[in-house]
Short mmCIF file of C-alpha atoms in Angstrom, two decimals:
data_model
loop_
_atom_site.label_atom_id
_atom_site.label_comp_id
_atom_site.label_asym_id
_atom_site.label_seq_id
_atom_site.Cartn_x
_atom_site.Cartn_y
_atom_site.Cartn_z
CA MET A 1 14.86 221.51 -23.25
CA PRO A 2 15.47 225.00 -23.44
CA ASN A 3 18.88 225.78 -22.12
CA ALA A 4 20.12 224.25 -24.67
CA ALA A 5 22.20 225.60 -26.98
CA PRO A 6 21.03 226.36 -30.71
CA LEU A 7 20.88 223.28 -33.47
CA ASP A 8 22.79 223.69 -36.57
CA LEU A 9 20.49 223.12 -39.01
CA LEU A 10 17.17 221.68 -39.12
CA LEU A 11 15.87 219.60 -41.42
CA LEU A 12 12.65 219.72 -42.56
CA PRO A 13 12.23 215.77 -45.03
CA THR A 14 7.92 214.97 -46.46
CA TRP A 15 10.02 211.30 -45.92
CA LEU A 16 12.80 210.64 -42.76
CA VAL A 17 13.57 206.42 -42.71
CA PRO A 18 16.01 206.06 -40.01
CA VAL A 19 17.15 202.56 -41.19
CA GLU A 20 17.02 201.08 -37.54
CA PRO A 21 14.30 200.95 -36.46
CA ALA A 22 14.05 198.64 -39.73
CA GLY A 23 11.18 199.09 -41.64
CA VAL A 24 9.92 202.20 -40.04
CA VAL A 25 9.05 205.62 -42.66
CA LEU A 26 8.39 208.05 -40.74
CA LYS A 27 6.29 211.50 -42.40
CA GLU A 28 7.18 214.74 -41.85
CA HIS A 29 9.34 214.88 -39.08
CA GLY A 30 12.11 217.15 -39.00
CA LEU A 31 15.67 216.15 -37.62
CA GLY A 32 18.23 217.70 -35.97
CA ILE A 33 22.11 218.58 -36.05
CA ARG A 34 25.06 219.74 -33.50
CA ASP A 35 28.25 220.16 -33.72
CA GLY A 36 28.26 216.62 -35.67
CA LEU A 37 26.00 215.31 -34.66
CA ILE A 38 22.15 213.94 -35.20
CA VAL A 39 20.71 215.69 -31.65
CA TYR A 40 17.02 215.66 -32.58
CA ILE A 41 14.07 213.72 -34.26
CA GLY A 42 10.53 214.22 -34.19
CA PRO A 43 7.45 214.88 -35.46
CA ARG A 44 7.51 218.35 -37.59
CA ALA A 45 4.79 220.77 -34.97
CA GLU A 46 7.45 220.31 -32.90
CA ALA A 47 10.66 220.26 -34.79
CA LEU A 48 9.37 223.72 -36.31
CA ARG A 49 9.26 225.01 -31.73
CA GLN A 50 13.48 223.87 -31.66
CA GLN A 51 15.71 227.13 -31.93
CA ALA A 52 18.16 226.65 -34.95
CA LEU A 53 20.68 228.80 -36.79
CA GLN A 54 19.46 227.32 -39.97
CA VAL A 55 16.19 225.65 -41.16
CA ARG A 56 16.08 223.50 -44.64
CA GLU A 57 12.61 222.62 -46.50
CA LEU A 58 12.91 219.38 -47.80
CA PRO A 59 9.85 219.35 -50.44
CA GLY A 60 9.16 215.78 -52.40
CA MET A 61 12.06 214.10 -50.44
CA LEU A 62 12.81 210.61 -49.03
CA LEU A 63 15.11 211.71 -46.25
CA SER A 64 18.43 208.04 -45.12
CA PRO A 65 21.61 207.58 -43.79
CA GLY A 66 24.69 207.95 -46.35
CA LEU A 67 25.07 205.02 -48.64
CA ILE A 68 28.07 203.33 -47.56
CA ASN A 69 30.43 201.37 -49.89
CA ALA A 70 31.85 198.83 -48.27
CA HIS A 71 34.20 197.20 -51.47
CA GLY A 72 35.64 199.17 -54.11
CA HIS A 73 38.72 200.65 -55.73
CA ALA A 74 38.97 204.45 -55.86
CA ALA A 75 41.93 205.44 -58.37
CA MET A 76 40.70 201.98 -60.81
CA THR A 77 38.28 205.27 -61.97
CA LEU A 78 40.87 206.55 -64.71
CA PHE A 79 40.70 202.76 -65.51
CA ARG A 80 37.40 202.87 -66.52
CA GLY A 81 36.22 200.65 -69.78
CA LEU A 82 39.27 199.97 -70.46
CA ALA A 83 39.12 195.90 -70.95
CA ASP A 84 35.88 195.65 -71.10
CA ASP A 85 34.39 191.84 -72.01
CA LEU A 86 37.09 189.81 -70.41
CA PRO A 87 36.41 187.22 -67.87
CA LEU A 88 38.58 187.89 -64.63
CA MET A 89 41.76 186.07 -65.11
CA THR A 90 42.45 187.39 -68.68
CA TRP A 91 40.93 190.92 -67.61
CA LEU A 92 43.57 190.81 -63.88
CA GLN A 93 46.62 189.16 -66.26
CA ASP A 94 46.90 190.47 -69.17
CA HIS A 95 45.34 194.14 -68.53
CA ILE A 96 45.20 195.02 -65.57
CA TRP A 97 48.22 194.24 -63.84
CA PRO A 98 50.26 195.29 -67.40
CA ALA A 99 47.64 198.74 -66.78
CA GLU A 100 48.81 199.48 -63.25
CA GLY A 101 52.11 198.39 -63.34
CA GLN A 102 52.90 200.60 -66.37
CA TRP A 103 50.12 203.84 -65.06
CA VAL A 104 49.80 203.68 -61.22
CA SER A 105 51.89 205.86 -59.21
CA GLU A 106 51.37 209.19 -55.97
CA ASP A 107 48.81 210.87 -58.72
CA PHE A 108 47.40 208.79 -60.81
CA VAL A 109 45.83 207.55 -57.65
CA GLY A 110 45.38 210.98 -55.96
CA ASP A 111 43.70 211.79 -59.35
CA GLY A 112 41.84 208.73 -59.67
CA THR A 113 40.35 208.89 -56.06
CA ASP A 114 39.66 212.39 -56.32
CA LEU A 115 37.48 210.86 -59.18
CA ALA A 116 35.51 208.52 -57.15
CA ILE A 117 35.41 210.49 -54.32
CA ALA A 118 33.85 212.52 -56.64
CA GLU A 119 31.06 210.81 -58.38
CA GLN A 120 30.00 208.81 -55.22
CA ILE A 121 29.87 211.26 -53.25
CA LYS A 122 26.64 212.98 -56.34
CA GLY A 123 25.12 209.53 -55.81
CA GLY A 124 24.41 209.37 -51.93
CA ILE A 125 27.59 207.64 -50.93
CA THR A 126 28.54 209.10 -47.96
CA CYS A 127 31.39 206.76 -46.63
CA PHE A 128 33.15 203.69 -49.16
CA ALA A 129 35.64 201.24 -48.28
CA ASP A 130 38.71 201.21 -50.65
CA MET A 131 41.39 199.02 -50.81
CA TYR A 132 43.99 201.06 -53.38
CA PHE A 133 48.06 201.22 -54.23
CA TYR A 134 49.30 203.92 -52.02
CA PRO A 135 47.07 203.48 -50.02
CA LYS A 136 48.36 206.84 -47.49
CA VAL A 137 48.01 208.84 -51.02
CA ALA A 138 44.28 208.25 -50.95
CA ALA A 139 44.08 208.74 -47.33
CA ASP A 140 44.47 212.14 -47.21
CA ARG A 141 43.02 213.58 -50.78
CA VAL A 142 39.57 211.70 -48.45
CA HIS A 143 40.72 213.97 -45.43
CA ASN A 144 40.09 216.95 -48.01
CA SER A 145 37.20 215.89 -49.17
CA GLY A 146 35.01 215.67 -46.00
CA MET A 147 33.92 211.88 -46.44
CA ARG A 148 34.22 208.57 -44.49
CA ALA A 149 36.13 205.57 -45.29
CA GLN A 150 38.30 202.95 -44.75
CA ILE A 151 41.44 203.30 -46.74
CA THR A 152 42.86 199.71 -46.59
CA VAL A 153 45.82 198.95 -47.69
CA PRO A 154 46.42 196.45 -49.66
CA VAL A 155 49.41 193.61 -49.16
CA LEU A 156 50.30 190.93 -51.99
CA ASP A 157 53.36 188.31 -51.59
CA PHE A 158 54.66 189.79 -54.50
CA ALA A 159 56.57 193.80 -55.14
CA ILE A 160 52.82 196.39 -55.84
CA PRO A 161 53.05 199.81 -56.85
CA GLY A 162 54.80 201.40 -53.50
CA ALA A 163 55.78 198.58 -51.71
CA ARG A 164 58.72 196.85 -52.99
CA ASN A 165 57.14 193.88 -50.62
CA THR A 166 54.56 191.56 -48.33
CA ASP A 167 57.07 193.67 -44.94
CA GLU A 168 57.14 196.90 -46.94
CA ALA A 169 53.03 196.59 -47.34
CA LEU A 170 52.80 195.83 -44.04
CA HIS A 171 55.28 198.75 -42.17
CA ASN A 172 53.33 201.17 -44.39
CA GLY A 173 49.91 199.57 -43.01
CA VAL A 174 50.77 199.55 -39.09
CA GLU A 175 52.47 202.87 -39.78
CA LEU A 176 48.99 204.19 -42.18
CA PHE A 177 46.85 202.75 -39.12
CA ASN A 178 49.16 205.30 -36.14
CA ASP A 179 49.12 208.31 -38.09
CA LEU A 180 45.39 208.27 -38.69
CA ALA A 181 44.28 206.82 -35.34
CA HIS A 182 41.62 209.17 -34.19
CA HIS A 183 41.04 210.12 -37.18
CA PRO A 184 37.60 211.27 -36.41
CA ARG A 185 36.24 209.98 -40.60
CA ILE A 186 39.04 207.81 -41.60
CA THR A 187 39.94 204.00 -40.59
CA VAL A 188 42.69 202.19 -41.64
CA ALA A 189 42.12 197.86 -41.87
CA LEU A 190 44.76 195.50 -44.09
CA GLY A 191 43.65 194.16 -46.84
CA PRO A 192 45.11 191.02 -48.44
CA HIS A 193 44.79 190.75 -51.83
CA ALA A 194 42.85 187.05 -51.75
CA PRO A 195 43.83 184.13 -51.47
CA TYR A 196 45.31 182.93 -54.42
CA THR A 197 48.41 185.81 -54.03
CA VAL A 198 48.68 185.40 -50.02
CA SER A 199 50.65 182.40 -48.96
CA ASP A 200 49.55 181.24 -45.58
CA GLU A 201 53.21 182.65 -43.81
CA ASN A 202 51.84 186.36 -44.51
CA LEU A 203 47.99 185.03 -44.11
CA GLU A 204 49.06 184.59 -40.45
CA ARG A 205 51.62 187.38 -39.87
CA VAL A 206 48.44 190.08 -41.43
CA ARG A 207 46.42 188.30 -38.86
CA VAL A 208 48.83 189.07 -35.94
CA ILE A 209 48.82 192.81 -36.53
CA ALA A 210 45.23 192.53 -37.11
CA ASP A 211 44.53 191.27 -33.94
CA GLU A 212 47.38 193.70 -32.73
CA LEU A 213 46.47 196.98 -33.88
CA ASP A 214 41.85 195.62 -33.37
CA ALA A 215 42.63 196.29 -37.04
CA MET A 216 39.18 195.46 -39.90
CA ILE A 217 40.27 192.80 -42.82
CA GLN A 218 39.12 193.17 -46.08
CA MET A 219 39.64 190.48 -48.42
CA HIS A 220 38.81 189.15 -51.70
CA VAL A 221 37.16 185.54 -51.53
CA HIS A 222 35.48 182.98 -53.22
CA GLU A 223 34.86 185.31 -55.85
CA THR A 224 34.89 182.46 -59.13
CA ALA A 225 34.21 178.57 -59.10
CA LEU A 226 38.08 178.65 -60.61
CA GLU A 227 39.92 180.00 -57.11
CA VAL A 228 37.67 177.33 -55.40
CA GLU A 229 38.84 174.65 -57.61
CA GLN A 230 42.51 175.46 -57.42
CA SER A 231 43.17 175.91 -53.97
CA LEU A 232 41.14 172.72 -52.92
CA GLU A 233 44.37 170.76 -55.86
CA VAL A 234 46.17 173.04 -53.88
CA PHE A 235 45.63 173.68 -50.29
CA LYS A 236 43.48 170.74 -50.57
CA GLU A 237 40.48 172.24 -48.70
CA ARG A 238 38.02 175.91 -49.50
CA PRO A 239 39.62 179.17 -49.46
CA LEU A 240 37.17 179.58 -46.41
CA ALA A 241 38.64 176.66 -44.79
CA ARG A 242 41.69 177.81 -45.03
CA LEU A 243 41.15 181.39 -43.70
CA GLY A 244 38.65 180.43 -40.94
CA ARG A 245 42.04 177.44 -40.47
CA LEU A 246 44.40 180.47 -39.86
CA GLY A 247 42.13 182.53 -38.01
CA LEU A 248 41.08 185.48 -39.63
CA LEU A 249 37.52 184.71 -39.71
CA GLY A 250 35.66 186.45 -36.82
CA PRO A 251 33.66 189.91 -36.49
CA ARG A 252 36.71 192.02 -38.09
CA PHE A 253 37.01 190.21 -41.12
CA GLN A 254 35.11 190.96 -44.02
CA ALA A 255 35.19 188.02 -47.07
CA VAL A 256 33.89 190.64 -51.29
CA HIS A 257 31.90 188.61 -53.71
CA MET A 258 31.52 185.15 -51.90
CA THR A 259 29.35 183.60 -55.07
CA GLN A 260 30.51 179.89 -54.11
CA ILE A 261 28.79 179.43 -50.88
CA SER A 262 28.43 175.57 -49.17
CA ASP A 263 26.50 174.19 -46.10
CA GLU A 264 30.07 174.35 -45.35
CA ASP A 265 31.12 177.78 -45.62
CA LEU A 266 27.92 179.85 -44.99
CA ALA A 267 27.96 177.36 -41.27
CA LEU A 268 31.86 179.41 -41.00
CA LEU A 269 31.13 182.52 -41.62
CA VAL A 270 27.73 181.92 -38.99
CA GLU A 271 30.35 180.85 -36.70
CA SER A 272 32.64 183.54 -37.17
CA ASN A 273 30.07 185.92 -36.74
CA SER A 274 31.95 187.81 -40.57
CA SER A 275 30.99 189.87 -43.23
CA VAL A 276 30.21 189.60 -46.53
CA ILE A 277 30.28 192.25 -49.53
CA HIS A 278 28.32 191.35 -51.95
CA CYS A 279 28.84 193.19 -55.31
CA PRO A 280 27.00 191.90 -57.74
CA GLU A 281 27.56 194.08 -61.20
CA SER A 282 30.92 193.72 -60.94
CA ASN A 283 30.65 189.56 -60.39
CA LEU A 284 27.35 189.64 -63.33
CA LYS A 285 29.86 191.53 -65.54
CA LEU A 286 32.60 188.85 -65.39
CA ALA A 287 30.17 186.37 -65.01
CA SER A 288 31.67 184.68 -61.46
CA GLY A 289 28.94 183.86 -60.14
CA PHE A 290 26.06 185.18 -57.57
CA CYS A 291 26.18 185.59 -54.09
CA PRO A 292 23.20 183.60 -52.56
CA VAL A 293 22.70 187.01 -50.59
CA GLU A 294 18.82 185.98 -48.49
CA ARG A 295 20.60 182.57 -47.81
CA LEU A 296 22.37 184.60 -46.38
CA TRP A 297 20.52 187.42 -44.87
CA GLN A 298 18.36 184.40 -43.02
CA ALA A 299 21.30 182.39 -41.80
CA GLY A 300 21.66 185.75 -40.03
CA VAL A 301 25.16 186.85 -42.09
CA ASN A 302 25.72 190.34 -41.79
CA VAL A 303 25.59 191.48 -45.57
CA ALA A 304 26.70 194.53 -46.98
CA VAL A 305 27.22 195.96 -50.47
CA GLY A 306 29.41 197.49 -52.91
CA THR A 307 29.92 198.54 -56.23
CA ASP A 308 34.06 197.18 -56.95
CA GLY A 309 36.07 199.10 -58.89
CA ALA A 310 34.61 200.98 -61.88
CA ALA A 311 37.43 199.02 -64.22
CA SER A 312 34.87 196.20 -64.17
CA ASN A 313 30.86 197.35 -63.08
CA ASN A 314 31.80 200.36 -64.46
CA ASP A 315 30.14 203.27 -62.57
CA LEU A 316 30.40 204.05 -58.44
CA ASP A 317 26.50 203.57 -58.06
CA LEU A 318 25.47 202.35 -55.07
CA LEU A 319 21.83 203.30 -55.05
CA GLY A 320 21.85 201.18 -58.62
CA GLU A 321 24.00 198.42 -57.39
CA THR A 322 21.75 198.19 -54.81
CA ARG A 323 18.46 197.75 -56.49
CA THR A 324 20.39 195.26 -58.90
CA ALA A 325 21.38 193.60 -55.44
CA ALA A 326 17.27 192.65 -54.22
CA LEU A 327 16.39 191.17 -58.30
CA LEU A 328 19.43 189.66 -57.83
CA ALA A 329 18.68 187.90 -54.42
CA LYS A 330 15.00 187.15 -55.94
CA ALA A 331 16.46 185.51 -59.30
CA VAL A 332 18.52 183.10 -56.78
CA ALA A 333 16.29 182.63 -54.29
CA GLY A 334 13.70 181.78 -56.31
CA SER A 335 11.13 184.26 -54.54
CA ALA A 336 9.87 187.25 -55.35
CA SER A 337 9.98 188.54 -51.61
CA ALA A 338 13.55 187.68 -51.56
CA LEU A 339 15.84 191.04 -50.11
CA ASP A 340 12.75 193.14 -49.80
CA ALA A 341 13.39 197.31 -50.59
CA HIS A 342 13.83 197.87 -46.21
CA ARG A 343 16.31 195.48 -46.63
CA ALA A 344 17.93 196.12 -48.67
CA LEU A 345 18.45 199.68 -48.02
CA ARG A 346 19.90 198.90 -44.47
CA MET A 347 21.66 196.72 -46.19
CA ALA A 348 23.57 199.56 -48.52
CA THR A 349 23.26 201.31 -44.83
CA LEU A 350 23.86 200.30 -41.52
CA ASN A 351 24.80 196.82 -42.74
CA GLY A 352 27.75 198.43 -44.29
CA ALA A 353 28.65 200.53 -41.13
CA ARG A 354 28.16 197.01 -39.34
CA ALA A 355 30.96 195.37 -42.11
CA LEU A 356 33.84 198.29 -41.95
CA GLY A 357 33.04 198.37 -38.27
CA ILE A 358 31.49 202.22 -37.61
CA GLN A 359 27.58 200.79 -36.45
CA ALA A 360 28.46 203.66 -33.71
CA CYS A 361 29.01 206.38 -35.80
CA THR A 362 26.68 206.02 -38.88
CA GLY A 363 24.26 203.47 -40.59
CA SER A 364 21.26 204.70 -39.66
CA LEU A 365 19.72 208.11 -38.36
CA GLU A 366 19.28 208.43 -34.74
CA ILE A 367 20.36 210.64 -32.20
CA GLY A 368 23.64 210.56 -31.05
CA LYS A 369 25.37 208.84 -34.22
CA ALA A 370 27.17 211.79 -36.92
CA ALA A 371 24.75 213.17 -39.23
CA ASP A 372 26.41 211.49 -42.27
CA MET A 373 22.49 211.90 -45.06
CA VAL A 374 21.50 211.58 -48.50
CA ALA A 375 18.51 213.23 -49.01
CA PHE A 376 16.98 211.66 -51.90
CA ASP A 377 15.10 213.70 -54.33
CA LEU A 378 11.29 211.59 -55.09
CA SER A 379 9.35 214.07 -56.75
CA GLY A 380 10.49 213.73 -60.42
CA LEU A 381 7.34 211.61 -63.04
CA ALA A 382 9.22 208.33 -62.72
CA GLN A 383 8.54 208.03 -58.46
CA GLN A 384 4.40 209.36 -59.60
CA PRO A 385 2.40 208.60 -57.45
CA ILE A 386 4.54 207.45 -53.63
CA TYR A 387 2.74 204.27 -52.01
CA ASP A 388 6.09 203.47 -50.20
CA PRO A 389 9.02 205.86 -50.44
CA VAL A 390 11.23 203.49 -49.75
CA SER A 391 10.09 200.72 -52.55
CA GLN A 392 10.45 203.88 -54.86
CA LEU A 393 13.34 205.01 -54.03
CA ILE A 394 15.26 201.12 -54.46
CA TYR A 395 13.30 200.58 -57.50
CA ALA A 396 12.57 203.58 -59.14
CA THR A 397 14.73 206.35 -58.40
CA GLY A 398 18.61 207.26 -60.42
CA ARG A 399 21.47 208.57 -58.21
CA ASP A 400 20.31 211.76 -60.65
CA CYS A 401 17.80 212.25 -58.09
CA VAL A 402 20.33 212.54 -54.93
CA SER A 403 19.91 216.38 -54.23
CA HIS A 404 21.81 216.99 -51.10
CA VAL A 405 24.42 215.31 -48.90
CA TRP A 406 26.10 216.00 -46.30
CA VAL A 407 28.73 213.99 -43.78
CA ALA A 408 29.73 214.84 -40.19
CA GLY A 409 27.47 217.68 -40.66
CA LYS A 410 28.62 219.08 -43.00
CA GLN A 411 27.61 219.55 -46.45
CA LEU A 412 28.90 218.39 -49.59
CA LEU A 413 26.36 218.58 -51.57
CA ASP A 414 23.94 221.14 -52.06
CA ASP A 415 21.21 221.03 -55.18
CA ARG A 416 23.60 218.47 -56.87
CA ARG A 417 26.47 220.60 -56.81
CA LEU A 418 29.89 219.57 -55.15
CA THR A 419 30.63 222.02 -52.50
CA ARG A 420 34.38 221.03 -51.76
CA MET A 421 35.45 220.20 -55.36
CA ASP A 422 35.94 220.82 -58.63
CA GLU A 423 33.67 219.16 -60.76
CA GLN A 424 35.00 221.19 -64.32
CA ALA A 425 38.29 220.36 -63.33
CA LEU A 426 38.10 216.76 -62.44
CA CYS A 427 37.01 215.41 -65.44
CA ASP A 428 39.90 217.91 -66.91
CA THR A 429 42.25 215.50 -65.83
CA ALA A 430 40.17 212.43 -65.77
CA ILE A 431 40.80 213.32 -69.97
CA ALA A 432 44.29 214.07 -69.53
CA TRP A 433 45.10 210.91 -68.51
CA GLY A 434 42.87 208.93 -70.89
CA ARG A 435 44.10 210.57 -73.17
CA LYS A 436 47.72 209.22 -71.94
CA ILE A 437 46.91 205.44 -71.38
CA ALA A 438 44.94 205.13 -74.57
CA GLY A 439 47.74 206.77 -76.03
CA GLU A 440 49.73 204.12 -75.04
CA ALA A 441 47.40 201.47 -75.24
CA ARG A 442 46.97 201.62 -79.35
CA SER A 443 50.98 202.31 -79.47
CA THR A 444 51.49 199.34 -78.30
CA GLN A 445 49.36 197.15 -79.52
#
């Protein structure tokens, strides 16, 4: 259209991987952005005829949708490495919960969330789901950063930092949801922590509020075999069946971990159209079990991928997480063709957007969607030769190859440098927290 306004930015990568349609790799194509949206995709020669205020050549680079980290606890970056090599309940009850009780404050959450945001941007993540205390503080940091996020308000049966009881937690969640209802980059979800920390009564309250607000629900479910066994003892049913009975399952439900899946569990997930968030490295590190990703995928369940928190992973590297997910899926399924590279990338992008309920806005490079994108530099020695750039991305590329990141057309990483955040200041702040926490930990031993 000759009368159309010029593009704000025209990108010219070597490879463009839109993710939708599935399996497509466009070579020597251009992508145009205007007002934060993708408005043009076409062959390079045609793209160069477009009027653009800025043209950016990306030789040797693969342009894909930004990665979506569908589950984590951002501020726990400040507990990275604090209590390693321990089983889940020991890790939680004897180390993490006491540390949280002592250290978590608004300042802790603000500084830890900033650190997590910066690490994720540098790793090609444009959107993340966060479930942690003082969610309003986290939302403020996301707002300032330019990133996209689902802020998940934690709900438990007991007092937590920032909420003296369940009533206050739910009130805070509703208030935050309403405050951010029209935010262009932030959504608010409810986060009942886990079946073993939330009663039937409070789960029903979560369901009622989520239905009224049309809000997403994210929850740790079937993380370990012990969780399932204890539920059978106490409730005479598996946790997922209990959640189904209470009406929580559905297209807005995000079941995190799901390492224990029976035929009945699978049928419930399919019937309810719930999403599963797979956190393979945290599950491996805590010896929690294996999510049967290929089985879920073949049954039609939407599976996304998350890093979990840095206290149990220990990084927020979603590209690495996706590689682990692909390799683990093959071993669990006993099939080398399980979760191929293209599907793995889809799991880390569009499936994540679908799980978070934002697939109309992001998750793929399509005209009309937000320009949430990452450019991976595949020109290095370790990526050569390139037969299938998506295979090289998943199996031979690390997050150090992330060169540029845009969210809603705004560049947050330029040639591996953060554009809005001071990396050295973030490191200095994290080191100061570490010294304080480690010093206190030594003095109490």
